[in-house]
Coordinates of C-alpha atoms in Angstrom, one line a residue:
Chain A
X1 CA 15.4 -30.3 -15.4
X2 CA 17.4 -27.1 -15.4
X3 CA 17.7 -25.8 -18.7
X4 CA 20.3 -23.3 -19.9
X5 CA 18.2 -21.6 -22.4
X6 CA 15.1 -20.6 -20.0
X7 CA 17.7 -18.6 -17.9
X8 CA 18.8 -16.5 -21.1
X9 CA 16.7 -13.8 -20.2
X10 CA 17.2 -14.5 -16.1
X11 CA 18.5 -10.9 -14.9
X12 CA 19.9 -10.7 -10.4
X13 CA 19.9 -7.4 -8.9
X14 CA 23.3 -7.1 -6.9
X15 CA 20.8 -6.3 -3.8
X16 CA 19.2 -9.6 -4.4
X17 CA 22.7 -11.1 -2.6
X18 CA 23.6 -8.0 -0.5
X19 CA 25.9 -9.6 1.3
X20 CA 27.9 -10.3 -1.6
X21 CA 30.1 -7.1 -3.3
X22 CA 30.1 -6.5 -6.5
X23 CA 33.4 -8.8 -7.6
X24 CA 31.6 -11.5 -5.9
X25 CA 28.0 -10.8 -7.5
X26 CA 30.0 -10.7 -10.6
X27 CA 31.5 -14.3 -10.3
X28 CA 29.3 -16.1 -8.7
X29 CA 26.7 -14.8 -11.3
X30 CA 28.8 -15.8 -14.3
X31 CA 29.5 -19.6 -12.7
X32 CA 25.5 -20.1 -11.7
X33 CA 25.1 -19.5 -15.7
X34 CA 23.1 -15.7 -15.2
X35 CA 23.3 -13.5 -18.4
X36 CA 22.1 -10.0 -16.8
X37 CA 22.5 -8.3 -13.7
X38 CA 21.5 -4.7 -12.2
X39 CA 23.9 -3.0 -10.4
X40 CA 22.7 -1.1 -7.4
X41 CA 24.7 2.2 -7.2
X42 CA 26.3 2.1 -3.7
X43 CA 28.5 -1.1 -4.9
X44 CA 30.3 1.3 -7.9
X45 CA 31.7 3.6 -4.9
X46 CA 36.0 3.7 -5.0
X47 CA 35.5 1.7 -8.3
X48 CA 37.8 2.2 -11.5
X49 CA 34.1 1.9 -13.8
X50 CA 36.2 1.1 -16.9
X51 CA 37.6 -2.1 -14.7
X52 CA 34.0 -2.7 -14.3
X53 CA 33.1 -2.6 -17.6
X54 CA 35.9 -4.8 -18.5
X55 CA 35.4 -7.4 -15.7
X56 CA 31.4 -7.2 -16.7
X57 CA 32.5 -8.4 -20.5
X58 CA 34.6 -10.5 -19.3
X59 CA 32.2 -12.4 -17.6
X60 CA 29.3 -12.2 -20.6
X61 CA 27.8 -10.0 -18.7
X62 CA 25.2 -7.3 -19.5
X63 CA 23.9 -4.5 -17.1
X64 CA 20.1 -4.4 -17.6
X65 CA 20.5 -1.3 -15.2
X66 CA 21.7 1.0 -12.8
X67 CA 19.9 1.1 -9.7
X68 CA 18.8 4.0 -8.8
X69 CA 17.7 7.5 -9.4
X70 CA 15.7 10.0 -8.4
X71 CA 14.6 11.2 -5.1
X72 CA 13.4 14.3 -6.6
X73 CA 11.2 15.8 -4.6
X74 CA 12.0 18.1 -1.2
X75 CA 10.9 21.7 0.4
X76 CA 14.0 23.3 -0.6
X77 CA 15.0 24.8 -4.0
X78 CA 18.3 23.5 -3.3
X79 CA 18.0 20.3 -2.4
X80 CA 16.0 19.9 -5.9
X81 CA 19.1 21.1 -7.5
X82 CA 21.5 18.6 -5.6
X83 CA 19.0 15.8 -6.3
X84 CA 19.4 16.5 -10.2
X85 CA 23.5 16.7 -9.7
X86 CA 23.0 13.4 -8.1
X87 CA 20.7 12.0 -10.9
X88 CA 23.4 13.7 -13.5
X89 CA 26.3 11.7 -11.1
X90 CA 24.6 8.3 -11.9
X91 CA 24.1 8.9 -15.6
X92 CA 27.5 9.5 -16.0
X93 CA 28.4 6.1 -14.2
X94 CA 25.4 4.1 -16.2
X95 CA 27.3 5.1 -19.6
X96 CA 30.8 4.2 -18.0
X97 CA 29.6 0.9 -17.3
X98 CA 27.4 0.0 -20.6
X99 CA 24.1 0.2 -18.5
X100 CA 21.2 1.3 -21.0
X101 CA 18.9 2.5 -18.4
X102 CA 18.6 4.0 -14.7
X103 CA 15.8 3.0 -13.0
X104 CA 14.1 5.9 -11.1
X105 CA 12.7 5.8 -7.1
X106 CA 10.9 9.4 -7.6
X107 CA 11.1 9.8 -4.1
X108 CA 8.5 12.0 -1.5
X109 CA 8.6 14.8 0.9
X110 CA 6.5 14.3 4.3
X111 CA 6.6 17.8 4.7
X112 CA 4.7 19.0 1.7
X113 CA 1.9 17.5 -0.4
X114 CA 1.7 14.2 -2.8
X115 CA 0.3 16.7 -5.4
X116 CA 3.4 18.9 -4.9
X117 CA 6.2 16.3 -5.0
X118 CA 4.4 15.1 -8.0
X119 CA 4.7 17.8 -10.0
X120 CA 8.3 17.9 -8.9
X121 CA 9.1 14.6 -9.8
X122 CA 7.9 15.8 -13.1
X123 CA 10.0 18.5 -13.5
X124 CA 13.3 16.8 -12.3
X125 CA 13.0 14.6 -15.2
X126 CA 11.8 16.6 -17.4
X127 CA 15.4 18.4 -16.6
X128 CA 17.4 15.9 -16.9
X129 CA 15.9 14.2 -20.0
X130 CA 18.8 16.4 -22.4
X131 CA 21.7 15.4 -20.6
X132 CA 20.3 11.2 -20.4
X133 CA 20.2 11.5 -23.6
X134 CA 23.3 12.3 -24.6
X135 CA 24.7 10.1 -22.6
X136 CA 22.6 7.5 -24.4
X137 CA 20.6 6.3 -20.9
X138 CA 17.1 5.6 -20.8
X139 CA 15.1 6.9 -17.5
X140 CA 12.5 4.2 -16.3
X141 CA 10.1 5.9 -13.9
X142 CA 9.5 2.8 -11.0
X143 CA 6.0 3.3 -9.4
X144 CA 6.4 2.1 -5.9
X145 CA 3.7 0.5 -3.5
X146 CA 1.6 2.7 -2.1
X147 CA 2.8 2.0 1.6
X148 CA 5.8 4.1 0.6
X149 CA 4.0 7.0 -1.0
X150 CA 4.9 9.6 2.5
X151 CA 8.8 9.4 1.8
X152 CA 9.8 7.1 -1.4
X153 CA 7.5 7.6 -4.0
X154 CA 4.4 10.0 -4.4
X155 CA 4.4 8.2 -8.1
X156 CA 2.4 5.0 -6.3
X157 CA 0.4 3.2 -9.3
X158 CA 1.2 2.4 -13.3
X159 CA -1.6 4.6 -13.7
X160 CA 0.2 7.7 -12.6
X161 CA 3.5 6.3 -13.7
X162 CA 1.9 6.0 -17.6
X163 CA 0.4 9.3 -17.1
X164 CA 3.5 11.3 -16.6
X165 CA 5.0 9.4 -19.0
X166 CA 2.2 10.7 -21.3
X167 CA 3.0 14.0 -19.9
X168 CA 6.6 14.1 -20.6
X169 CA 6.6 12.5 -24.1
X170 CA 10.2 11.6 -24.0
X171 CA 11.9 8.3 -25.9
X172 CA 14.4 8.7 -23.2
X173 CA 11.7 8.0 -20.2
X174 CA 9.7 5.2 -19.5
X175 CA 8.1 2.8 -16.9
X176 CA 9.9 0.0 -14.5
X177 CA 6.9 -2.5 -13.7
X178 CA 7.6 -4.3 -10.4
X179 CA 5.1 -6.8 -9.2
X180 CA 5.4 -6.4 -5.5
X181 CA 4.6 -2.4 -6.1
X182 CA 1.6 -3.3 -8.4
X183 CA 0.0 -6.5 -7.8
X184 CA -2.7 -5.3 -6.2
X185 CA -4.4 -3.1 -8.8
X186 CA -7.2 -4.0 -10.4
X187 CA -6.3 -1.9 -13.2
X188 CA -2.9 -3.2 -13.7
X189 CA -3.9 -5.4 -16.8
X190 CA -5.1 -2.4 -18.8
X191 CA -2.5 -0.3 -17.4
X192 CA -0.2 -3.1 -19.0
X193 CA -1.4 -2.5 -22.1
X194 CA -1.7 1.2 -22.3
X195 CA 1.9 1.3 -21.4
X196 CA 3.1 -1.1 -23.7
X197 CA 1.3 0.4 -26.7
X198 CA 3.6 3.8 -25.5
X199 CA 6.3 1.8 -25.7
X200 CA 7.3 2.9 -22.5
X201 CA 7.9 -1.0 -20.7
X202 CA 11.5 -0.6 -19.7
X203 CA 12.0 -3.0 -17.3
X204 CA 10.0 -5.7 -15.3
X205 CA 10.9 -6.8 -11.9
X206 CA 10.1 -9.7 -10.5
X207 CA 9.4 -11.3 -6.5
X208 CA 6.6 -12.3 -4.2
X209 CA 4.4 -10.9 -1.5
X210 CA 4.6 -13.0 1.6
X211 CA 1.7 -12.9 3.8
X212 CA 1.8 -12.2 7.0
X213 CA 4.6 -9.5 5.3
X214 CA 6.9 -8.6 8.5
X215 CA 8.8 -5.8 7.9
X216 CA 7.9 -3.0 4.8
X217 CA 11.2 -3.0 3.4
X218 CA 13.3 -6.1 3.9
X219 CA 10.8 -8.8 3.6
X220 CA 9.8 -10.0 0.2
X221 CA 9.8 -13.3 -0.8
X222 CA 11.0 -15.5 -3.9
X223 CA 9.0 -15.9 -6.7
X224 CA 6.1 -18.9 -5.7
X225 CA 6.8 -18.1 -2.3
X226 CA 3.1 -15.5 -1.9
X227 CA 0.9 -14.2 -3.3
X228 CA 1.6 -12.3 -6.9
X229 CA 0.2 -14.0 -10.1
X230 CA 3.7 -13.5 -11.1
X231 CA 2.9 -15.4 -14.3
X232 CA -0.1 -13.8 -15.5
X233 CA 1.8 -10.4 -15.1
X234 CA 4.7 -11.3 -17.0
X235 CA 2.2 -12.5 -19.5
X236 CA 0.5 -9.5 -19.8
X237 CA 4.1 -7.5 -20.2
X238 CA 5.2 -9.7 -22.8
X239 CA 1.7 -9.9 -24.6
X240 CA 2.2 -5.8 -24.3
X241 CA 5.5 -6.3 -26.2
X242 CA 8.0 -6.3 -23.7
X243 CA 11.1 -8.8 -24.4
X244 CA 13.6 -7.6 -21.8
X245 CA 15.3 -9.2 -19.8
X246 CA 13.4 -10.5 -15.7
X247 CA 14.8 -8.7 -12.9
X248 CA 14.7 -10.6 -9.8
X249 CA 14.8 -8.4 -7.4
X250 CA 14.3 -9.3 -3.5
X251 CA 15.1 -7.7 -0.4
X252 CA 14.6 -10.4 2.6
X253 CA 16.8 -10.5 6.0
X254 CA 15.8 -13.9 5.8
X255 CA 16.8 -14.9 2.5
X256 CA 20.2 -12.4 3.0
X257 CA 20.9 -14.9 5.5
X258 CA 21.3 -17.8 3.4
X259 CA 24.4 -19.0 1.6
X260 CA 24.1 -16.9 -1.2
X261 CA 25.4 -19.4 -4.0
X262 CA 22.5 -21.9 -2.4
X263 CA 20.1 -18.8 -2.5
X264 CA 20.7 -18.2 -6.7
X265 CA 20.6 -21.8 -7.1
X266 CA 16.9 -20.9 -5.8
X267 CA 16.7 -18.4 -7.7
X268 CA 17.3 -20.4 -10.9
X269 CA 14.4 -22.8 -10.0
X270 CA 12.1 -19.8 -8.8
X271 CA 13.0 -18.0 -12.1
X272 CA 12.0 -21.6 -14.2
X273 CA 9.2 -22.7 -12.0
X274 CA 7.0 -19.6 -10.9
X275 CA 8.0 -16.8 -13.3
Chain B
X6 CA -9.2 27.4 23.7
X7 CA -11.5 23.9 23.7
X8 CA -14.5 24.3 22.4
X9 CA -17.2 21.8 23.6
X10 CA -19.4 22.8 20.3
X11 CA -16.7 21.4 18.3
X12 CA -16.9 18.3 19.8
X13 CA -20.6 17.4 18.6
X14 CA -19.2 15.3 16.2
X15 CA -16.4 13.9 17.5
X16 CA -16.5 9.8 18.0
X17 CA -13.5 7.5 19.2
X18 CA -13.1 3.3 18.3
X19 CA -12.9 1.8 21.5
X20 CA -9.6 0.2 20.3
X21 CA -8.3 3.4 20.3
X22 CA -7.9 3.3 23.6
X23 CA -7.3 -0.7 23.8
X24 CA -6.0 -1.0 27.2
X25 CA -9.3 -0.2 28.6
X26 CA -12.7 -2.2 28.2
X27 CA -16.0 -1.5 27.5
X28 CA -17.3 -0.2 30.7
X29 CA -14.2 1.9 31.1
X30 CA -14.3 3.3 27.5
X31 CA -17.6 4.1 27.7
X32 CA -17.1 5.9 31.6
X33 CA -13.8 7.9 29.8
X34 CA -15.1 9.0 26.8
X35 CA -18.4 10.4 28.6
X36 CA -16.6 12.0 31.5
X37 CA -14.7 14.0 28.4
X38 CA -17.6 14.9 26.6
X39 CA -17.4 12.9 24.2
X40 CA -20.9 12.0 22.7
X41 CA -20.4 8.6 19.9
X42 CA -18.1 5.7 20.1
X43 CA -17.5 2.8 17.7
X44 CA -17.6 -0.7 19.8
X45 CA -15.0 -3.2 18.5
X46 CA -16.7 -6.8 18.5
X47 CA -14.2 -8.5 20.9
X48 CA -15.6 -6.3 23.6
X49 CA -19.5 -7.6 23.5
X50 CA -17.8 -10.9 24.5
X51 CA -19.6 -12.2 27.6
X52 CA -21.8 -9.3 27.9
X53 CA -25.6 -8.4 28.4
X54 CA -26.2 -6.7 25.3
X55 CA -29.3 -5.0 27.0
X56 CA -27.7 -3.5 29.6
X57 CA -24.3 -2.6 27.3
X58 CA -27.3 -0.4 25.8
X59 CA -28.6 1.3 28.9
X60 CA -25.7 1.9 30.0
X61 CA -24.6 3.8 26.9
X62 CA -27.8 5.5 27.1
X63 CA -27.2 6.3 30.5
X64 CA -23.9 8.0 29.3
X65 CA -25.7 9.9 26.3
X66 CA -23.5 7.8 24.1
X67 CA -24.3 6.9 20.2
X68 CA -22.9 4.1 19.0
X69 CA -21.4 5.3 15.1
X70 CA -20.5 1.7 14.8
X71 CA -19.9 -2.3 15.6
X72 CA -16.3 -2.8 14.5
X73 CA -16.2 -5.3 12.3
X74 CA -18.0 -7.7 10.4
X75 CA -16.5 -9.2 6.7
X76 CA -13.5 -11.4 6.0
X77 CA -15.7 -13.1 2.9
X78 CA -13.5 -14.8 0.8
X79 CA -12.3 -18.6 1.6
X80 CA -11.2 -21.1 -0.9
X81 CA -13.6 -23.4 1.0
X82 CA -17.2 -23.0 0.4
X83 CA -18.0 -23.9 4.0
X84 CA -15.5 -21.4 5.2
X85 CA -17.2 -19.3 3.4
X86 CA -20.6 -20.2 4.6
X87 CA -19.4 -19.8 8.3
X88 CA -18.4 -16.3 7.8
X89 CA -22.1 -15.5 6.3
X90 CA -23.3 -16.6 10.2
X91 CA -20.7 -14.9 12.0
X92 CA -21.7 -11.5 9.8
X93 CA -25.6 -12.5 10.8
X94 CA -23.9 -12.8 14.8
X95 CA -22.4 -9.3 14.6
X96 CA -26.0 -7.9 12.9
X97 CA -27.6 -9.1 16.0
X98 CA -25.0 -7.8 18.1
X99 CA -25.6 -4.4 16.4
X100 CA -29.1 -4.3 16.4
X101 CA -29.0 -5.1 20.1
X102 CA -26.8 -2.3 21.4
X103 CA -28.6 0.6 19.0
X104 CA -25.6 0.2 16.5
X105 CA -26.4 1.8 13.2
X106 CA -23.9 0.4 11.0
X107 CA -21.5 -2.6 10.5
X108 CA -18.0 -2.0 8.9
X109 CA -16.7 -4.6 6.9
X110 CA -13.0 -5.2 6.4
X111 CA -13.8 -7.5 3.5
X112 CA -11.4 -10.3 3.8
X113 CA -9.0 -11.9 1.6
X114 CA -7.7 -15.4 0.9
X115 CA -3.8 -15.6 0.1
X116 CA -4.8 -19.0 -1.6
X117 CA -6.7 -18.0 -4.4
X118 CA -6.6 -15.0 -6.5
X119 CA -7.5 -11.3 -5.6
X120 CA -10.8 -11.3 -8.7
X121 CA -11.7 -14.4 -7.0
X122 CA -11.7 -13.0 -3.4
X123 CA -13.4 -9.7 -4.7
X124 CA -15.9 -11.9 -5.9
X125 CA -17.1 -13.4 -3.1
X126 CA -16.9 -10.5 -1.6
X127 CA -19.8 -9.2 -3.4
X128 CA -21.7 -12.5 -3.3
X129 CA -21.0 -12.1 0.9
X130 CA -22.7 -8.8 1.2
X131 CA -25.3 -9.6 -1.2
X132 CA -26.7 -12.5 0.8
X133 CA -26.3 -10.6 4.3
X134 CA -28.9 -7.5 2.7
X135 CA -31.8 -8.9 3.3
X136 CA -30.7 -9.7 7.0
X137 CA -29.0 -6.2 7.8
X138 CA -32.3 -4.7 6.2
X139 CA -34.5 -6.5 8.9
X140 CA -32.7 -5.5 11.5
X141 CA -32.0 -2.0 10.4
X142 CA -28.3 -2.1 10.4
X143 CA -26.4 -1.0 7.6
X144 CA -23.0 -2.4 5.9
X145 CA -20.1 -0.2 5.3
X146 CA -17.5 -1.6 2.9
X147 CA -14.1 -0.2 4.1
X148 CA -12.0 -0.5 1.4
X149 CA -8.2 -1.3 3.0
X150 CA -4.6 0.4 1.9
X151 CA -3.3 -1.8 -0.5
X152 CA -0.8 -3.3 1.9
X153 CA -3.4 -5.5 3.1
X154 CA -4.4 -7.0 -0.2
X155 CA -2.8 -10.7 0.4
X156 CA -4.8 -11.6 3.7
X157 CA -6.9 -8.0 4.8
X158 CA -9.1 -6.7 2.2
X159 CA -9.1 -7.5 -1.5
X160 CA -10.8 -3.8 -1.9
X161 CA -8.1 -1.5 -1.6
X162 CA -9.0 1.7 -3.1
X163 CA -12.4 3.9 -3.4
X164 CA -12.5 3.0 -6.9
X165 CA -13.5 -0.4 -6.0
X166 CA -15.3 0.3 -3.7
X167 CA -17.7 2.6 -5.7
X168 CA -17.9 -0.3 -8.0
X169 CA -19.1 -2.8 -5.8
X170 CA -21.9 -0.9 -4.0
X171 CA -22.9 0.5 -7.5
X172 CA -22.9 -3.4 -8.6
X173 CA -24.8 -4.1 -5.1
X174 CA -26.7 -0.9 -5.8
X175 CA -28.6 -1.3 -2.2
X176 CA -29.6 1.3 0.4
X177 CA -28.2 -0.8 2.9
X178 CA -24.5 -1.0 1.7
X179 CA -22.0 2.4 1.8
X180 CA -18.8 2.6 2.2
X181 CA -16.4 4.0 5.3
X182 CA -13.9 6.4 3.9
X183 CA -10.9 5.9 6.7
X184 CA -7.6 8.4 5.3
X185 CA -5.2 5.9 6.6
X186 CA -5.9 3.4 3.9
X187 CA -6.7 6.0 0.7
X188 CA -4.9 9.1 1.8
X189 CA -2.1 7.8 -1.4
X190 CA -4.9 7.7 -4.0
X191 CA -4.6 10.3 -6.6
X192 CA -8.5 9.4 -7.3
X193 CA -9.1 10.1 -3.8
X194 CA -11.4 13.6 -4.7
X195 CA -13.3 12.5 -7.9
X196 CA -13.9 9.4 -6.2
X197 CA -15.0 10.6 -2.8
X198 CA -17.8 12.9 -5.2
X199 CA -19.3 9.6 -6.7
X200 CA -19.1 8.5 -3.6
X201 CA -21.3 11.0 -2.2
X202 CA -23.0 11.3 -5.2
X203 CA -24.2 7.8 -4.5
X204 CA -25.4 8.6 -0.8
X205 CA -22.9 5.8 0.0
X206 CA -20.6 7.8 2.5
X207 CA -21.5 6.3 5.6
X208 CA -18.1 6.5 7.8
X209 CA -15.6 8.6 7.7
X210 CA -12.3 7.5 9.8
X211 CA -9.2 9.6 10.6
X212 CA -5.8 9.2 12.0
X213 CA -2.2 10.0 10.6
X214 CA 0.4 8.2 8.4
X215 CA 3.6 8.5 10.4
X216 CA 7.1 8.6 8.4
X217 CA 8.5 6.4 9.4
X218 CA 5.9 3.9 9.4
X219 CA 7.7 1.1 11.8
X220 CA 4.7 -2.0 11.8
X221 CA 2.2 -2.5 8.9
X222 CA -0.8 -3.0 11.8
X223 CA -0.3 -0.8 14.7
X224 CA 2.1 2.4 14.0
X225 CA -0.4 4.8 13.4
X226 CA -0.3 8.3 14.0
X227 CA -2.7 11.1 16.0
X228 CA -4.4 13.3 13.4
X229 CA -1.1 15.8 12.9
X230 CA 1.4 13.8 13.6
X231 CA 1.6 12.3 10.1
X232 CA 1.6 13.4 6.5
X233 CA -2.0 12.7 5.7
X234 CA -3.6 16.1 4.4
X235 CA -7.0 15.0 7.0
X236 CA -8.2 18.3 6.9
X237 CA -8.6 18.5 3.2
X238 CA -10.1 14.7 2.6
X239 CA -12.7 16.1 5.7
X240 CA -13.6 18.8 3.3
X241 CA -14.2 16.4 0.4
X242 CA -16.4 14.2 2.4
X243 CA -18.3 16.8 3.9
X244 CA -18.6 18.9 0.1
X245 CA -20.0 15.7 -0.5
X246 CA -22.6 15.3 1.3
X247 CA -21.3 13.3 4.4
X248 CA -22.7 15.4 8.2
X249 CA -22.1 12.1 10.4
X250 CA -19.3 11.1 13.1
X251 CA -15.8 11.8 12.7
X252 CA -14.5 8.5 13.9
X253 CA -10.7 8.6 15.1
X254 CA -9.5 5.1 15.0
X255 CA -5.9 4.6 15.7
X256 CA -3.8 1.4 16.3
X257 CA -0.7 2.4 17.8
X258 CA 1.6 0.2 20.4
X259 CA 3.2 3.7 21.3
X260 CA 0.2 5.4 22.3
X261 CA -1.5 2.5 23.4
X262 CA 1.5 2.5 26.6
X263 CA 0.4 6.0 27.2
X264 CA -2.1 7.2 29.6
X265 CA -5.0 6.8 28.2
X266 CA -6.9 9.6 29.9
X267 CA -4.3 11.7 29.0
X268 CA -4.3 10.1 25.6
X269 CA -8.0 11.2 25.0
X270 CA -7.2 14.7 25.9
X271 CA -5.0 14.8 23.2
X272 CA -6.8 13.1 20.8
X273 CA -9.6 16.1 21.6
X274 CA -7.0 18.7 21.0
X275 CA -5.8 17.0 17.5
X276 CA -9.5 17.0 16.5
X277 CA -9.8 20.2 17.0
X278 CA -6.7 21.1 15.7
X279 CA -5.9 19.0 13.0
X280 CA -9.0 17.4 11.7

């Protein structure tokens, strides 16, 4: 029933199988057939990247992207200015390691306003846009779910997230589209389609709301497991003109729990069956 | 410091203060001046709705609110026939204790899609009218934070909202504005004025957004506490239009194990304060 071809454009974020470090993400990927992978950034600490790079051919792998950026927005001056050394940091490791693209949590400030770390968000990108370019990385924007607008993301719908995109007119930036941050918008569809007639689609993430949803972080479900018209969004994305590859991206104690070789075997069905 | 003038229009949910029942709610909240409550449905249960009246009478109490009718949307049509009578239940409920107003938390259905859900959300409160206009009680639609989508409210921004009592275009539906659930909304002003505009603002609810948020239900925080700009959202309800009670309605397992006369001191001070 499982066929090779309908996993060519399968993509596993490394957090998808925390428990798993990269070397392990790496092989056990590779064996399970998967194409694709994003790298979450904390797994690249004390590594040689060129030995990355090499093991990541080696395996016919390619990094859809580095995961993540941004966190722009605080009170202090100089906490903006560390925020873009640390956006500057993971450029530098996304072109070490062949990945195309960073994909951007803007980040929040509780103390100040939405309007404020906005417009901040705004300007960290728009400073670092020179210096992703010549590194040849791409800067997806990733509008999060509302219920982290106070300290992740004051960027909270793909309206907003196409808007500053609008605003900042850039090749180099564009839009991460995740179902379980979007779902719930009755605009999404057009929102869809006004970003992909920018261009600006630069990745699509894929998982499931569970409902009841226990914890705000850590428990997302598998594709076909809640609630998202997972299907009907990825149709819309590709009818917009995306043809990337499908990031499945899932943060679950429960599913962290599993034997992860089991859990991608999942995956693979999830990815065929309800994607 | 306190001024009792300022608390004219102060009102507090009764499941604000959970631990306590109705008769104890309504002794508190008199003894501290304060002069409208909203009554949460689960406390009418096994009581003599006449005399719930007097005594609130007795008490110089107003009731803003009966707390909550909606939950429309079923995949079955019986299911969804059965909600119609137990809306028609809480409209005599209302009507018998003086209640001017019924606020819907709309419902969703996991099992069917969100446009479907919306829907018969519409068709819901279009078949209850006639009924709320006979017995003179109104129907607020409370459009919920997005986190609620799957299985809460399939009307999760103002937006919507606006949409659906223009669609209903009835004097007998508005909407309750509560900052919790819109505070994120980037809309939030321009859609507050059609609100207004419309003569729909019938409920204005406040509270804080704490960071961080620890439980999707019952973390909320005391007006203050959070990051929730309340002050400023009161400002755009009141520019437009809105002179009725300011309705603090918080769900919170750490203040609920508080003293609760204690607790509605304080939640006088953050209404003067911070609201």
């Amino acid at each position: 029933m499982e066929n090779k071809l309908d996993l060519n454009r399968l993509c596993v974020h490394t957090q998808t199988t925390k428990p798993w470090d990269l070397e392990t993400c790496i092989k056990e990927y590779s064996k399970a057939g998967i194409q694709h992978l994003s790298i979450w950034r904390h797994l690249l600490e004390n590594q040689n990247l060129k030995e990355v790079r090499r093991t990541l051919q080696d395996h016919q792998l390619s990094v859809t992207s580095l995961v993540r950026g941004g966190f722009f927005p605080a009170v202090s001056q100089s906490d903006r200015k560390a925020a873009i050394e640390v956006n500057k940091k993971a450029i530098d490791e996304a072109e070490a390691i062949g990945a195309p693209l960073i994909v951007l949590v803007c980040g929040a400030d509780p103390n100040q306003s939405l309007e404020i770390s906005r417009a901040q968000i705004a300007d960290g990108i728009h400073e670092l846009l020179p210096y992703a370019k010549a590194a040849n990385v791409k800067l997806a924007i990733e509008p999060l779910h509302p219920m982290y607008a106070a300290d992740k993301s004051a960027v909270v719908s793909l309206t907003q997230a196409n808007d500053m995109t609008e605003q900042l007119n850039h090749p180099f930036v564009g839009i991460a589209i995740d179902v379980y941050h979007l779902w719930w918008d009755n605009q999404l569809e057009q929102e869809i389609e006004r970003c992909g007639k920018n261009n600006s689609i630069f990745a699509f993430h894929v998982c499931d709301w569970l409902s009841p949803t226990t914890d705000m972080l850590n428990d997302r479900g598998l594709m076909g497991e809640g609630t998202i018209p997972v299907k009907q969004i990825r149709n819309w994305v590709e009818q917009s003109g995306f043809q990337g590859a499908i990031e499945v991206e899932i943060f679950s104690e429960r599913l962290w729990k599993k034997n992860q070789t089991a859990f991608l075997n999942e995956i693979k069905e999830a990815y065929i069956q309800h994607t």
